[in-house]
Amino acid sequence: MTETATVMAQQEVAPGVYRMELSSPAIAKVAQPGQFVQVRIFNGNHILRRPLGIAECDSARGCFTMFYRIVGSGTRDLSLLVHGEILNVLGPLGHGFATAFHHPLLIGGGMGLSPLLSYAQAKRGACDILMGGKNAEELFWQSFYAPYVQKTFLTTDDGSLGSQGFTTTIFPQVLKQDTYDGVLVCGPEIMMRGIAKMAAQAGIPCQVSLEKRMACGLGACLSCSIDTTDGKRKKVCKDGPVFWAEEVFA
Ligand SMILES: Cc1cc2nc3c(=O)[nH]c(=O)nc-3n(C[C@H](O)[C@H](O)[C@H](O)COP(=O)(O)OP(=O)(O)OC[C@H]3O[C@@H](n4cnc5c(N)ncnc54)[C@H](O)[C@@H]3O)c2cc1C
Ligand code: FES
């Protein structure tokens, strides 16, 4: 469905990273963790919509939030919007994360922590989170996750917060501290591949959320097609963005 959404709040939560709250009751009512929206931005000259993950949902208030990093003209124009301005939002789109896990470990790197937040919120109190970033500044996410998760594990490339290294570096230690029935990952592909391999070795089901350049977001234009491990073609916008790791990583 498409909906005219009103900007309720917008704040810069880290350098170049924004949290936008939208009033969009129809989408907020039905969105599932890990789904995304395609946003039409009216300021500027943007023909294509921009795909952004749904991060937090408040169906009672009819609102959801998105976190995004400025990388080009669309996200820059988005960051200029203020309370009361409007966007057109298409969604909720795609298949999100499986919700049947009882105590999953969420693993996010960079902006990959955005769609995982919707899962932590929906499964309030059930998840642990392992978050990775380049430096302490990138791990502003802690306060947003705090109300929803049990344990938080932090790692930064430069060691400025938590342990030094990547999420793949401390994943084995985290696995020794608890028993997880699923691992849900979103972040750079190299990180997701590494985690997926280690989760498979540990015998834990793993889902990954992929990112591909998109145009229609509806499965019609094929611009987001990928090859799966069983030799089929799938569309990230419609069949994903969340896949079982073994479907997409050999
Ligand atoms: C399913 C999905 C969910 C996403 N969720 C988030 C999120 O929650 N937060 C966030 O910061 N970013 C997210 N992204 C990436 C985000 O869509 C791009 O950063 C954004 O579209 C860039 O737009 P731009 O105009 O600023 O950049 P430009 O580079 O000027 O964009 C030019 C074109 O390329 C497309 N494009 C550029 N980068 C990407 C990309 N990485 N993925 C897909 N299309 C791209 C744009 O949509 C646009 O059509 C997501 C991408 C996908 C596919
Ligand atoms: S974006 Fe058109 S098919 Fe996926």
PDB file of C-alpha atoms and ligand atoms in Angstrom:
ATOM      1  CA  MET A   1       0.000   0.000   0.000  1.00  0.00           C
ATOM      2  CA  THR A   2       1.081   3.599  -0.344  1.00  0.00           C
ATOM      3  CA  GLU A   3       0.413   6.143   2.322  1.00  0.00           C
ATOM      4  CA  THR A   4       1.063   9.836   2.765  1.00  0.00           C
ATOM      5  CA  ALA A   5       3.231   9.987   5.869  1.00  0.00           C
ATOM      6  CA  THR A   6       3.833  13.036   8.023  1.00  0.00           C
ATOM      7  CA  VAL A   7       7.179  13.714   9.655  1.00  0.00           C
ATOM      8  CA  MET A   8       6.583  13.760  13.426  1.00  0.00           C
ATOM      9  CA  ALA A   9      10.203  14.170  14.491  1.00  0.00           C
ATOM     10  CA  GLN A  10      13.662  14.102  13.007  1.00  0.00           C
ATOM     11  CA  GLN A  11      16.968  14.215  14.848  1.00  0.00           C
ATOM     12  CA  GLU A  12      20.644  13.662  14.037  1.00  0.00           C
ATOM     13  CA  VAL A  13      21.628  10.805  16.358  1.00  0.00           C
ATOM     14  CA  ALA A  14      25.285  10.576  15.237  1.00  0.00           C
ATOM     15  CA  PRO A  15      27.289  12.536  12.664  1.00  0.00           C
ATOM     16  CA  GLY A  16      25.440  12.055   9.343  1.00  0.00           C
ATOM     17  CA  VAL A  17      22.920   9.578  10.797  1.00  0.00           C
ATOM     18  CA  TYR A  18      19.277  10.536  11.322  1.00  0.00           C
ATOM     19  CA  ARG A  19      16.263   9.064  13.086  1.00  0.00           C
ATOM     20  CA  MET A  20      12.976  10.042  11.503  1.00  0.00           C
ATOM     21  CA  GLU A  21       9.595   9.322  13.042  1.00  0.00           C
ATOM     22  CA  LEU A  22       6.683   9.166  10.613  1.00  0.00           C
ATOM     23  CA  SER A  23       2.963   9.143  11.227  1.00  0.00           C
ATOM     24  CA  SER A  24       1.793   6.384   8.896  1.00  0.00           C
ATOM     25  CA  PRO A  25      -1.016   4.463  10.632  1.00  0.00           C
ATOM     26  CA  ALA A  26      -1.819   1.896   7.932  1.00  0.00           C
ATOM     27  CA  ILE A  27       1.808   0.780   7.589  1.00  0.00           C
ATOM     28  CA  ALA A  28       2.557   0.926  11.335  1.00  0.00           C
ATOM     29  CA  LYS A  29      -0.420  -1.353  11.968  1.00  0.00           C
ATOM     30  CA  VAL A  30       0.796  -4.268   9.850  1.00  0.00           C
ATOM     31  CA  ALA A  31       4.596  -3.958   9.598  1.00  0.00           C
ATOM     32  CA  GLN A  32       6.609  -7.033  10.607  1.00  0.00           C
ATOM     33  CA  PRO A  33      10.180  -7.001  11.964  1.00  0.00           C
ATOM     34  CA  GLY A  34      12.717  -6.785   9.136  1.00  0.00           C
ATOM     35  CA  GLN A  35      10.373  -5.319   6.541  1.00  0.00           C
ATOM     36  CA  PHE A  36      11.156  -2.067   4.765  1.00  0.00           C
ATOM     37  CA  VAL A  37       9.474   0.841   2.993  1.00  0.00           C
ATOM     38  CA  GLN A  38      10.168   2.641  -0.277  1.00  0.00           C
ATOM     39  CA  VAL A  39      10.116   6.360   0.376  1.00  0.00           C
ATOM     40  CA  ARG A  40       9.248   8.987  -2.231  1.00  0.00           C
ATOM     41  CA  ILE A  41      11.009  12.220  -1.355  1.00  0.00           C
ATOM     42  CA  PHE A  42       9.300  15.326  -2.720  1.00  0.00           C
ATOM     43  CA  ASN A  43      11.999  17.923  -2.082  1.00  0.00           C
ATOM     44  CA  GLY A  44      14.714  17.644  -4.731  1.00  0.00           C
ATOM     45  CA  ASN A  45      14.341  15.795  -8.014  1.00  0.00           C
ATOM     46  CA  HIS A  46      14.006  12.120  -7.083  1.00  0.00           C
ATOM     47  CA  ILE A  47      12.290   9.859  -9.576  1.00  0.00           C
ATOM     48  CA  LEU A  48      13.092   6.620  -7.738  1.00  0.00           C
ATOM     49  CA  ARG A  49      11.924   5.831  -4.250  1.00  0.00           C
ATOM     50  CA  ARG A  50      14.576   5.051  -1.596  1.00  0.00           C
ATOM     51  CA  PRO A  51      14.411   1.752   0.346  1.00  0.00           C
ATOM     52  CA  LEU A  52      14.753   2.156   4.132  1.00  0.00           C
ATOM     53  CA  GLY A  53      14.218  -0.314   6.948  1.00  0.00           C
ATOM     54  CA  ILE A  54      11.445   0.025   9.509  1.00  0.00           C
ATOM     55  CA  ALA A  55      13.249   0.378  12.843  1.00  0.00           C
ATOM     56  CA  GLU A  56      10.589   0.865  15.516  1.00  0.00           C
ATOM     57  CA  CYS A  57       6.836   0.570  15.252  1.00  0.00           C
ATOM     58  CA  ASP A  58       4.140   2.053  17.477  1.00  0.00           C
ATOM     59  CA  SER A  59       0.848   0.807  16.083  1.00  0.00           C
ATOM     60  CA  ALA A  60      -1.139   2.470  18.911  1.00  0.00           C
ATOM     61  CA  ARG A  61       0.141   5.910  17.849  1.00  0.00           C
ATOM     62  CA  GLY A  62       0.221   4.963  14.154  1.00  0.00           C
ATOM     63  CA  CYS A  63       3.935   5.780  13.836  1.00  0.00           C
ATOM     64  CA  PHE A  64       7.169   4.095  12.802  1.00  0.00           C
ATOM     65  CA  THR A  65      10.785   5.214  12.727  1.00  0.00           C
ATOM     66  CA  MET A  66      13.622   4.859  10.242  1.00  0.00           C
ATOM     67  CA  PHE A  67      17.337   5.389  10.862  1.00  0.00           C
ATOM     68  CA  TYR A  68      19.403   6.369   7.848  1.00  0.00           C
ATOM     69  CA  ARG A  69      22.883   7.540   6.978  1.00  0.00           C
ATOM     70  CA  ILE A  70      23.368  10.350   4.463  1.00  0.00           C
ATOM     71  CA  VAL A  71      25.128   8.801   1.470  1.00  0.00           C
ATOM     72  CA  GLY A  72      23.732  10.747  -1.514  1.00  0.00           C
ATOM     73  CA  SER A  73      21.172  13.275  -2.670  1.00  0.00           C
ATOM     74  CA  GLY A  74      18.058  11.364  -1.559  1.00  0.00           C
ATOM     75  CA  THR A  75      19.123  10.814   2.027  1.00  0.00           C
ATOM     76  CA  ARG A  76      20.475  14.397   2.155  1.00  0.00           C
ATOM     77  CA  ASP A  77      17.088  15.807   1.094  1.00  0.00           C
ATOM     78  CA  LEU A  78      15.364  13.489   3.556  1.00  0.00           C
ATOM     79  CA  SER A  79      17.480  14.928   6.371  1.00  0.00           C
ATOM     80  CA  LEU A  80      16.210  18.434   5.578  1.00  0.00           C
ATOM     81  CA  LEU A  81      12.576  17.588   6.356  1.00  0.00           C
ATOM     82  CA  VAL A  82      11.039  18.976   9.524  1.00  0.00           C
ATOM     83  CA  HIS A  83       7.958  18.280  11.636  1.00  0.00           C
ATOM     84  CA  GLY A  84       4.735  18.437   9.587  1.00  0.00           C
ATOM     85  CA  GLU A  85       6.305  17.868   6.141  1.00  0.00           C
ATOM     86  CA  ILE A  86       5.179  14.878   4.109  1.00  0.00           C
ATOM     87  CA  LEU A  87       6.569  11.895   2.227  1.00  0.00           C
ATOM     88  CA  ASN A  88       4.887   9.161   0.265  1.00  0.00           C
ATOM     89  CA  VAL A  89       5.646   5.721   1.660  1.00  0.00           C
ATOM     90  CA  LEU A  90       5.148   2.367  -0.087  1.00  0.00           C
ATOM     91  CA  GLY A  91       5.106  -0.614   2.236  1.00  0.00           C
ATOM     92  CA  PRO A  92       5.548  -2.562   4.305  1.00  0.00           C
ATOM     93  CA  LEU A  93       7.602  -4.514   1.772  1.00  0.00           C
ATOM     94  CA  GLY A  94       9.355  -7.853   1.619  1.00  0.00           C
ATOM     95  CA  HIS A  95       9.711 -10.751   4.010  1.00  0.00           C
ATOM     96  CA  GLY A  96      11.065 -10.002   7.450  1.00  0.00           C
ATOM     97  CA  PHE A  97      12.741 -12.178  10.081  1.00  0.00           C
ATOM     98  CA  ALA A  98      11.232 -15.429  11.389  1.00  0.00           C
ATOM     99  CA  THR A  99       9.564 -14.624  14.693  1.00  0.00           C
ATOM    100  CA  ALA A 100       9.406 -18.146  16.168  1.00  0.00           C
ATOM    101  CA  PHE A 101      12.785 -17.938  17.958  1.00  0.00           C
ATOM    102  CA  HIS A 102      12.613 -17.888  21.777  1.00  0.00           C
ATOM    103  CA  HIS A 103      16.073 -16.496  22.587  1.00  0.00           C
ATOM    104  CA  PRO A 104      17.867 -15.310  19.453  1.00  0.00           C
ATOM    105  CA  LEU A 105      21.112 -13.412  19.181  1.00  0.00           C
ATOM    106  CA  LEU A 106      20.852 -10.346  16.953  1.00  0.00           C
ATOM    107  CA  ILE A 107      24.081  -9.266  15.251  1.00  0.00           C
ATOM    108  CA  GLY A 108      24.260  -5.911  13.509  1.00  0.00           C
ATOM    109  CA  GLY A 109      27.006  -3.885  11.912  1.00  0.00           C
ATOM    110  CA  GLY A 110      26.639  -0.165  11.114  1.00  0.00           C
ATOM    111  CA  MET A 111      23.222   0.742   9.681  1.00  0.00           C
ATOM    112  CA  GLY A 112      22.352  -2.967   9.739  1.00  0.00           C
ATOM    113  CA  LEU A 113      21.342  -2.312  13.334  1.00  0.00           C
ATOM    114  CA  SER A 114      18.259  -0.464  12.064  1.00  0.00           C
ATOM    115  CA  PRO A 115      15.996  -3.357  10.910  1.00  0.00           C
ATOM    116  CA  LEU A 116      17.167  -5.535  13.825  1.00  0.00           C
ATOM    117  CA  LEU A 117      15.808  -2.929  16.248  1.00  0.00           C
ATOM    118  CA  SER A 118      12.270  -3.694  15.036  1.00  0.00           C
ATOM    119  CA  TYR A 119      12.873  -7.344  15.940  1.00  0.00           C
ATOM    120  CA  ALA A 120      14.220  -6.504  19.412  1.00  0.00           C
ATOM    121  CA  GLN A 121      11.185  -4.303  19.984  1.00  0.00           C
ATOM    122  CA  ALA A 122       8.670  -6.900  18.779  1.00  0.00           C
ATOM    123  CA  LYS A 123      10.253  -9.676  20.884  1.00  0.00           C
ATOM    124  CA  ARG A 124      10.746  -7.395  23.892  1.00  0.00           C
ATOM    125  CA  GLY A 125      13.100  -8.983  26.433  1.00  0.00           C
ATOM    126  CA  ALA A 126      13.799 -12.123  24.393  1.00  0.00           C
ATOM    127  CA  CYS A 127      16.921 -11.138  22.453  1.00  0.00           C
ATOM    128  CA  ASP A 128      20.566 -10.400  23.109  1.00  0.00           C
ATOM    129  CA  ILE A 129      22.350  -8.013  20.755  1.00  0.00           C
ATOM    130  CA  LEU A 130      25.915  -8.033  19.470  1.00  0.00           C
ATOM    131  CA  MET A 131      26.645  -4.712  17.815  1.00  0.00           C
ATOM    132  CA  GLY A 132      29.690  -3.755  15.827  1.00  0.00           C
ATOM    133  CA  GLY A 133      30.876  -0.430  14.469  1.00  0.00           C
ATOM    134  CA  LYS A 134      34.005   1.367  13.312  1.00  0.00           C
ATOM    135  CA  ASN A 135      34.199   3.375  16.561  1.00  0.00           C
ATOM    136  CA  ALA A 136      32.246   4.371  19.690  1.00  0.00           C
ATOM    137  CA  GLU A 137      30.387   7.096  17.771  1.00  0.00           C
ATOM    138  CA  GLU A 138      28.801   4.455  15.496  1.00  0.00           C
ATOM    139  CA  LEU A 139      27.402   2.546  18.476  1.00  0.00           C
ATOM    140  CA  PHE A 140      24.872   5.235  19.432  1.00  0.00           C
ATOM    141  CA  TRP A 141      22.367   2.390  19.083  1.00  0.00           C
ATOM    142  CA  GLN A 142      22.877   1.204  22.674  1.00  0.00           C
ATOM    143  CA  SER A 143      20.262   3.524  24.181  1.00  0.00           C
ATOM    144  CA  PHE A 144      17.684   2.568  21.522  1.00  0.00           C
ATOM    145  CA  TYR A 145      18.150  -1.159  22.146  1.00  0.00           C
ATOM    146  CA  ALA A 146      18.403  -0.945  25.967  1.00  0.00           C
ATOM    147  CA  PRO A 147      14.625  -1.134  26.685  1.00  0.00           C
ATOM    148  CA  TYR A 148      14.183  -4.237  24.545  1.00  0.00           C
ATOM    149  CA  VAL A 149      17.165  -6.587  24.994  1.00  0.00           C
ATOM    150  CA  GLN A 150      18.680  -8.734  27.755  1.00  0.00           C
ATOM    151  CA  LYS A 151      22.440  -8.584  27.140  1.00  0.00           C
ATOM    152  CA  THR A 152      24.379  -6.196  24.916  1.00  0.00           C
ATOM    153  CA  PHE A 153      27.814  -7.074  23.497  1.00  0.00           C
ATOM    154  CA  LEU A 154      29.836  -4.293  21.895  1.00  0.00           C
ATOM    155  CA  THR A 155      32.795  -4.370  19.557  1.00  0.00           C
ATOM    156  CA  THR A 156      34.544  -1.643  17.591  1.00  0.00           C
ATOM    157  CA  ASP A 157      37.215  -1.802  14.903  1.00  0.00           C
ATOM    158  CA  ASP A 158      39.384   0.690  16.828  1.00  0.00           C
ATOM    159  CA  GLY A 159      38.637  -0.611  20.328  1.00  0.00           C
ATOM    160  CA  SER A 160      37.128   2.737  21.436  1.00  0.00           C
ATOM    161  CA  LEU A 161      34.091   0.912  22.867  1.00  0.00           C
ATOM    162  CA  GLY A 162      33.691  -2.724  23.881  1.00  0.00           C
ATOM    163  CA  SER A 163      36.199  -5.239  22.609  1.00  0.00           C
ATOM    164  CA  GLN A 164      38.500  -4.460  19.682  1.00  0.00           C
ATOM    165  CA  GLY A 165      37.757  -6.260  16.425  1.00  0.00           C
ATOM    166  CA  PHE A 166      34.766  -7.316  14.371  1.00  0.00           C
ATOM    167  CA  THR A 167      31.519  -9.028  15.331  1.00  0.00           C
ATOM    168  CA  THR A 168      33.034 -12.226  13.924  1.00  0.00           C
ATOM    169  CA  THR A 169      35.947 -11.855  16.392  1.00  0.00           C
ATOM    170  CA  ILE A 170      33.827 -12.005  19.548  1.00  0.00           C
ATOM    171  CA  PHE A 171      30.959 -14.153  18.232  1.00  0.00           C
ATOM    172  CA  PRO A 172      32.596 -17.427  19.480  1.00  0.00           C
ATOM    173  CA  GLN A 173      32.977 -15.969  23.019  1.00  0.00           C
ATOM    174  CA  VAL A 174      29.370 -14.748  23.015  1.00  0.00           C
ATOM    175  CA  LEU A 175      28.171 -18.218  22.025  1.00  0.00           C
ATOM    176  CA  LYS A 176      29.957 -19.684  25.079  1.00  0.00           C
ATOM    177  CA  GLN A 177      27.995 -17.412  27.436  1.00  0.00           C
ATOM    178  CA  ASP A 178      24.450 -18.405  26.484  1.00  0.00           C
ATOM    179  CA  THR A 179      22.319 -20.773  24.412  1.00  0.00           C
ATOM    180  CA  TYR A 180      20.660 -19.236  21.359  1.00  0.00           C
ATOM    181  CA  ASP A 181      18.042 -20.852  19.142  1.00  0.00           C
ATOM    182  CA  GLY A 182      18.678 -18.449  16.247  1.00  0.00           C
ATOM    183  CA  VAL A 183      21.082 -15.841  14.939  1.00  0.00           C
ATOM    184  CA  LEU A 184      19.720 -12.897  12.947  1.00  0.00           C
ATOM    185  CA  VAL A 185      22.242 -10.753  11.102  1.00  0.00           C
ATOM    186  CA  CYS A 186      22.256  -7.494   9.180  1.00  0.00           C
ATOM    187  CA  GLY A 187      25.327  -5.550   8.093  1.00  0.00           C
ATOM    188  CA  PRO A 188      28.126  -5.654   5.546  1.00  0.00           C
ATOM    189  CA  GLU A 189      28.009  -8.801   3.412  1.00  0.00           C
ATOM    190  CA  ILE A 190      31.470  -9.957   4.480  1.00  0.00           C
ATOM    191  CA  MET A 191      30.318  -9.850   8.108  1.00  0.00           C
ATOM    192  CA  MET A 192      27.088 -11.721   7.379  1.00  0.00           C
ATOM    193  CA  ARG A 193      28.967 -14.438   5.469  1.00  0.00           C
ATOM    194  CA  GLY A 194      31.437 -14.878   8.343  1.00  0.00           C
ATOM    195  CA  ILE A 195      28.728 -15.064  10.998  1.00  0.00           C
ATOM    196  CA  ALA A 196      26.596 -17.414   8.866  1.00  0.00           C
ATOM    197  CA  LYS A 197      29.515 -19.832   8.488  1.00  0.00           C
ATOM    198  CA  MET A 198      30.238 -19.837  12.230  1.00  0.00           C
ATOM    199  CA  ALA A 199      26.529 -20.213  13.117  1.00  0.00           C
ATOM    200  CA  ALA A 200      26.298 -23.217  10.768  1.00  0.00           C
ATOM    201  CA  GLN A 201      29.346 -24.782  12.465  1.00  0.00           C
ATOM    202  CA  ALA A 202      27.640 -24.241  15.840  1.00  0.00           C
ATOM    203  CA  GLY A 203      24.390 -25.749  14.497  1.00  0.00           C
ATOM    204  CA  ILE A 204      22.338 -22.576  15.045  1.00  0.00           C
ATOM    205  CA  PRO A 205      19.784 -21.470  12.408  1.00  0.00           C
ATOM    206  CA  CYS A 206      20.796 -18.159  10.865  1.00  0.00           C
ATOM    207  CA  GLN A 207      18.920 -15.521   8.883  1.00  0.00           C
ATOM    208  CA  VAL A 208      20.552 -12.640   7.029  1.00  0.00           C
ATOM    209  CA  SER A 209      19.063  -9.401   5.675  1.00  0.00           C
ATOM    210  CA  LEU A 210      20.459  -8.484   2.261  1.00  0.00           C
ATOM    211  CA  GLU A 211      20.782  -5.068   0.641  1.00  0.00           C
ATOM    212  CA  LYS A 212      20.651  -4.596  -3.136  1.00  0.00           C
ATOM    213  CA  ARG A 213      20.024  -1.533  -5.275  1.00  0.00           C
ATOM    214  CA  MET A 214      16.291  -1.370  -5.876  1.00  0.00           C
ATOM    215  CA  ALA A 215      13.938   0.411  -8.232  1.00  0.00           C
ATOM    216  CA  CYS A 216      10.320  -0.799  -7.978  1.00  0.00           C
ATOM    217  CA  GLY A 217      10.557  -2.619  -4.623  1.00  0.00           C
ATOM    218  CA  LEU A 218       7.684  -4.831  -5.760  1.00  0.00           C
ATOM    219  CA  GLY A 219       9.337  -7.667  -7.650  1.00  0.00           C
ATOM    220  CA  ALA A 220       8.574  -6.270 -11.105  1.00  0.00           C
ATOM    221  CA  CYS A 221      11.798  -4.740 -12.472  1.00  0.00           C
ATOM    222  CA  LEU A 222      14.333  -7.491 -11.554  1.00  0.00           C
ATOM    223  CA  SER A 223      16.986  -4.933 -10.575  1.00  0.00           C
ATOM    224  CA  CYS A 224      17.509  -6.621  -7.190  1.00  0.00           C
ATOM    225  CA  SER A 225      17.777 -10.225  -8.460  1.00  0.00           C
ATOM    226  CA  ILE A 226      20.261 -12.591  -6.843  1.00  0.00           C
ATOM    227  CA  ASP A 227      21.341 -16.185  -7.484  1.00  0.00           C
ATOM    228  CA  THR A 228      20.500 -18.536  -4.636  1.00  0.00           C
ATOM    229  CA  THR A 229      22.548 -21.591  -3.700  1.00  0.00           C
ATOM    230  CA  ASP A 230      20.009 -23.951  -5.293  1.00  0.00           C
ATOM    231  CA  GLY A 231      20.491 -22.242  -8.664  1.00  0.00           C
ATOM    232  CA  LYS A 232      17.270 -20.207  -8.619  1.00  0.00           C
ATOM    233  CA  ARG A 233      16.903 -16.444  -9.120  1.00  0.00           C
ATOM    234  CA  LYS A 234      15.238 -14.524  -6.298  1.00  0.00           C
ATOM    235  CA  LYS A 235      14.352 -10.894  -5.778  1.00  0.00           C
ATOM    236  CA  VAL A 236      15.657  -9.258  -2.640  1.00  0.00           C
ATOM    237  CA  CYS A 237      12.714  -6.818  -2.513  1.00  0.00           C
ATOM    238  CA  LYS A 238       9.995  -9.464  -2.662  1.00  0.00           C
ATOM    239  CA  ASP A 239      11.524 -12.811  -1.599  1.00  0.00           C
ATOM    240  CA  GLY A 240      13.768 -11.067   0.977  1.00  0.00           C
ATOM    241  CA  PRO A 241      15.345  -8.910   2.192  1.00  0.00           C
ATOM    242  CA  VAL A 242      15.603 -11.615   4.879  1.00  0.00           C
ATOM    243  CA  PHE A 243      16.760 -15.072   3.765  1.00  0.00           C
ATOM    244  CA  TRP A 244      17.968 -18.201   5.520  1.00  0.00           C
ATOM    245  CA  ALA A 245      21.755 -17.944   5.306  1.00  0.00           C
ATOM    246  CA  GLU A 246      22.132 -21.280   3.500  1.00  0.00           C
ATOM    247  CA  GLU A 247      19.792 -20.062   0.740  1.00  0.00           C
ATOM    248  CA  VAL A 248      22.114 -17.237  -0.270  1.00  0.00           C
ATOM    249  CA  PHE A 249      25.640 -17.976   1.031  1.00  0.00           C
ATOM    250  CA  ALA A 250      27.423 -21.084  -0.284  1.00  0.00           C
TER     251      ALA A 250
HETATM  252  C1  LIG B   1      15.895  -3.272   1.780  1.00  0.00           C
HETATM  253  C2  LIG B   1      16.818  -2.113   2.071  1.00  0.00           C
HETATM  254  C3  LIG B   1      16.754  -1.498   3.316  1.00  0.00           C
HETATM  255  C4  LIG B   1      17.609  -0.421   3.601  1.00  0.00           C
HETATM  256  N1  LIG B   1      17.519   0.138   4.837  1.00  0.00           N
HETATM  257  C5  LIG B   1      18.338   1.155   5.154  1.00  0.00           C
HETATM  258  C6  LIG B   1      18.270   1.750   6.452  1.00  0.00           C
HETATM  259  O1  LIG B   1      17.456   1.347   7.310  1.00  0.00           O
HETATM  260  N2  LIG B   1      19.092   2.792   6.720  1.00  0.00           N
HETATM  261  C7  LIG B   1      19.995   3.249   5.777  1.00  0.00           C
HETATM  262  O2  LIG B   1      20.749   4.187   6.079  1.00  0.00           O
HETATM  263  N3  LIG B   1      20.077   2.710   4.549  1.00  0.00           N
HETATM  264  C8  LIG B   1      19.272   1.684   4.209  1.00  0.00           C
HETATM  265  N4  LIG B   1      19.338   1.135   2.950  1.00  0.00           N
HETATM  266  C9  LIG B   1      20.241   1.747   1.971  1.00  0.00           C
HETATM  267  C10 LIG B   1      19.528   2.986   1.379  1.00  0.00           C
HETATM  268  O3  LIG B   1      18.460   2.556   0.562  1.00  0.00           O
HETATM  269  C11 LIG B   1      20.490   3.841   0.535  1.00  0.00           C
HETATM  270  O4  LIG B   1      21.528   4.320   1.353  1.00  0.00           O
HETATM  271  C12 LIG B   1      19.738   5.015  -0.098  1.00  0.00           C
HETATM  272  O5  LIG B   1      18.785   4.557  -1.035  1.00  0.00           O
HETATM  273  C13 LIG B   1      20.715   5.967  -0.772  1.00  0.00           C
HETATM  274  O6  LIG B   1      19.970   6.963  -1.429  1.00  0.00           O
HETATM  275  P1  LIG B   1      20.661   8.345  -1.842  1.00  0.00           P
HETATM  276  O7  LIG B   1      19.803   9.030  -2.804  1.00  0.00           O
HETATM  277  O8  LIG B   1      21.056   9.111  -0.620  1.00  0.00           O
HETATM  278  O9  LIG B   1      22.029   7.873  -2.488  1.00  0.00           O
HETATM  279  P2  LIG B   1      22.421   7.794  -4.038  1.00  0.00           P
HETATM  280  O10 LIG B   1      23.687   7.017  -4.104  1.00  0.00           O
HETATM  281  O11 LIG B   1      22.399   9.167  -4.624  1.00  0.00           O
HETATM  282  O12 LIG B   1      21.259   6.938  -4.662  1.00  0.00           O
HETATM  283  C14 LIG B   1      21.161   6.731  -6.010  1.00  0.00           C
HETATM  284  C15 LIG B   1      20.249   5.537  -6.246  1.00  0.00           C
HETATM  285  O13 LIG B   1      20.866   4.336  -5.796  1.00  0.00           O
HETATM  286  C16 LIG B   1      20.068   3.703  -4.810  1.00  0.00           C
HETATM  287  N5  LIG B   1      20.949   3.229  -3.754  1.00  0.00           N
HETATM  288  C17 LIG B   1      22.091   3.810  -3.333  1.00  0.00           C
HETATM  289  N6  LIG B   1      22.653   3.089  -2.358  1.00  0.00           N
HETATM  290  C18 LIG B   1      21.847   2.025  -2.154  1.00  0.00           C
HETATM  291  C19 LIG B   1      21.889   0.927  -1.275  1.00  0.00           C
HETATM  292  N7  LIG B   1      22.885   0.753  -0.397  1.00  0.00           N
HETATM  293  N8  LIG B   1      20.886   0.025  -1.321  1.00  0.00           N
HETATM  294  C20 LIG B   1      19.887   0.168  -2.187  1.00  0.00           C
HETATM  295  N9  LIG B   1      19.778   1.196  -3.071  1.00  0.00           N
HETATM  296  C21 LIG B   1      20.754   2.112  -3.040  1.00  0.00           C
HETATM  297  C22 LIG B   1      19.135   4.769  -4.288  1.00  0.00           C
HETATM  298  O14 LIG B   1      17.918   4.213  -3.771  1.00  0.00           O
HETATM  299  C23 LIG B   1      18.911   5.609  -5.518  1.00  0.00           C
HETATM  300  O15 LIG B   1      17.917   5.049  -6.327  1.00  0.00           O
HETATM  301  C24 LIG B   1      18.521   0.048   2.629  1.00  0.00           C
HETATM  302  C25 LIG B   1      18.574  -0.570   1.376  1.00  0.00           C
HETATM  303  C26 LIG B   1      17.753  -1.637   1.102  1.00  0.00           C
HETATM  304  C27 LIG B   1      17.824  -2.300  -0.225  1.00  0.00           C
HETATM  305  S1  FES B   2      13.445  -3.670  -6.989  1.00  0.00           S
HETATM  306 FE1  FES B   2      12.270  -4.213  -8.743  1.00  0.00          FE
HETATM  307  S2  FES B   2      12.286  -6.357  -8.619  1.00  0.00           S
HETATM  308 FE2  FES B   2      13.255  -5.783  -6.771  1.00  0.00          FE
END
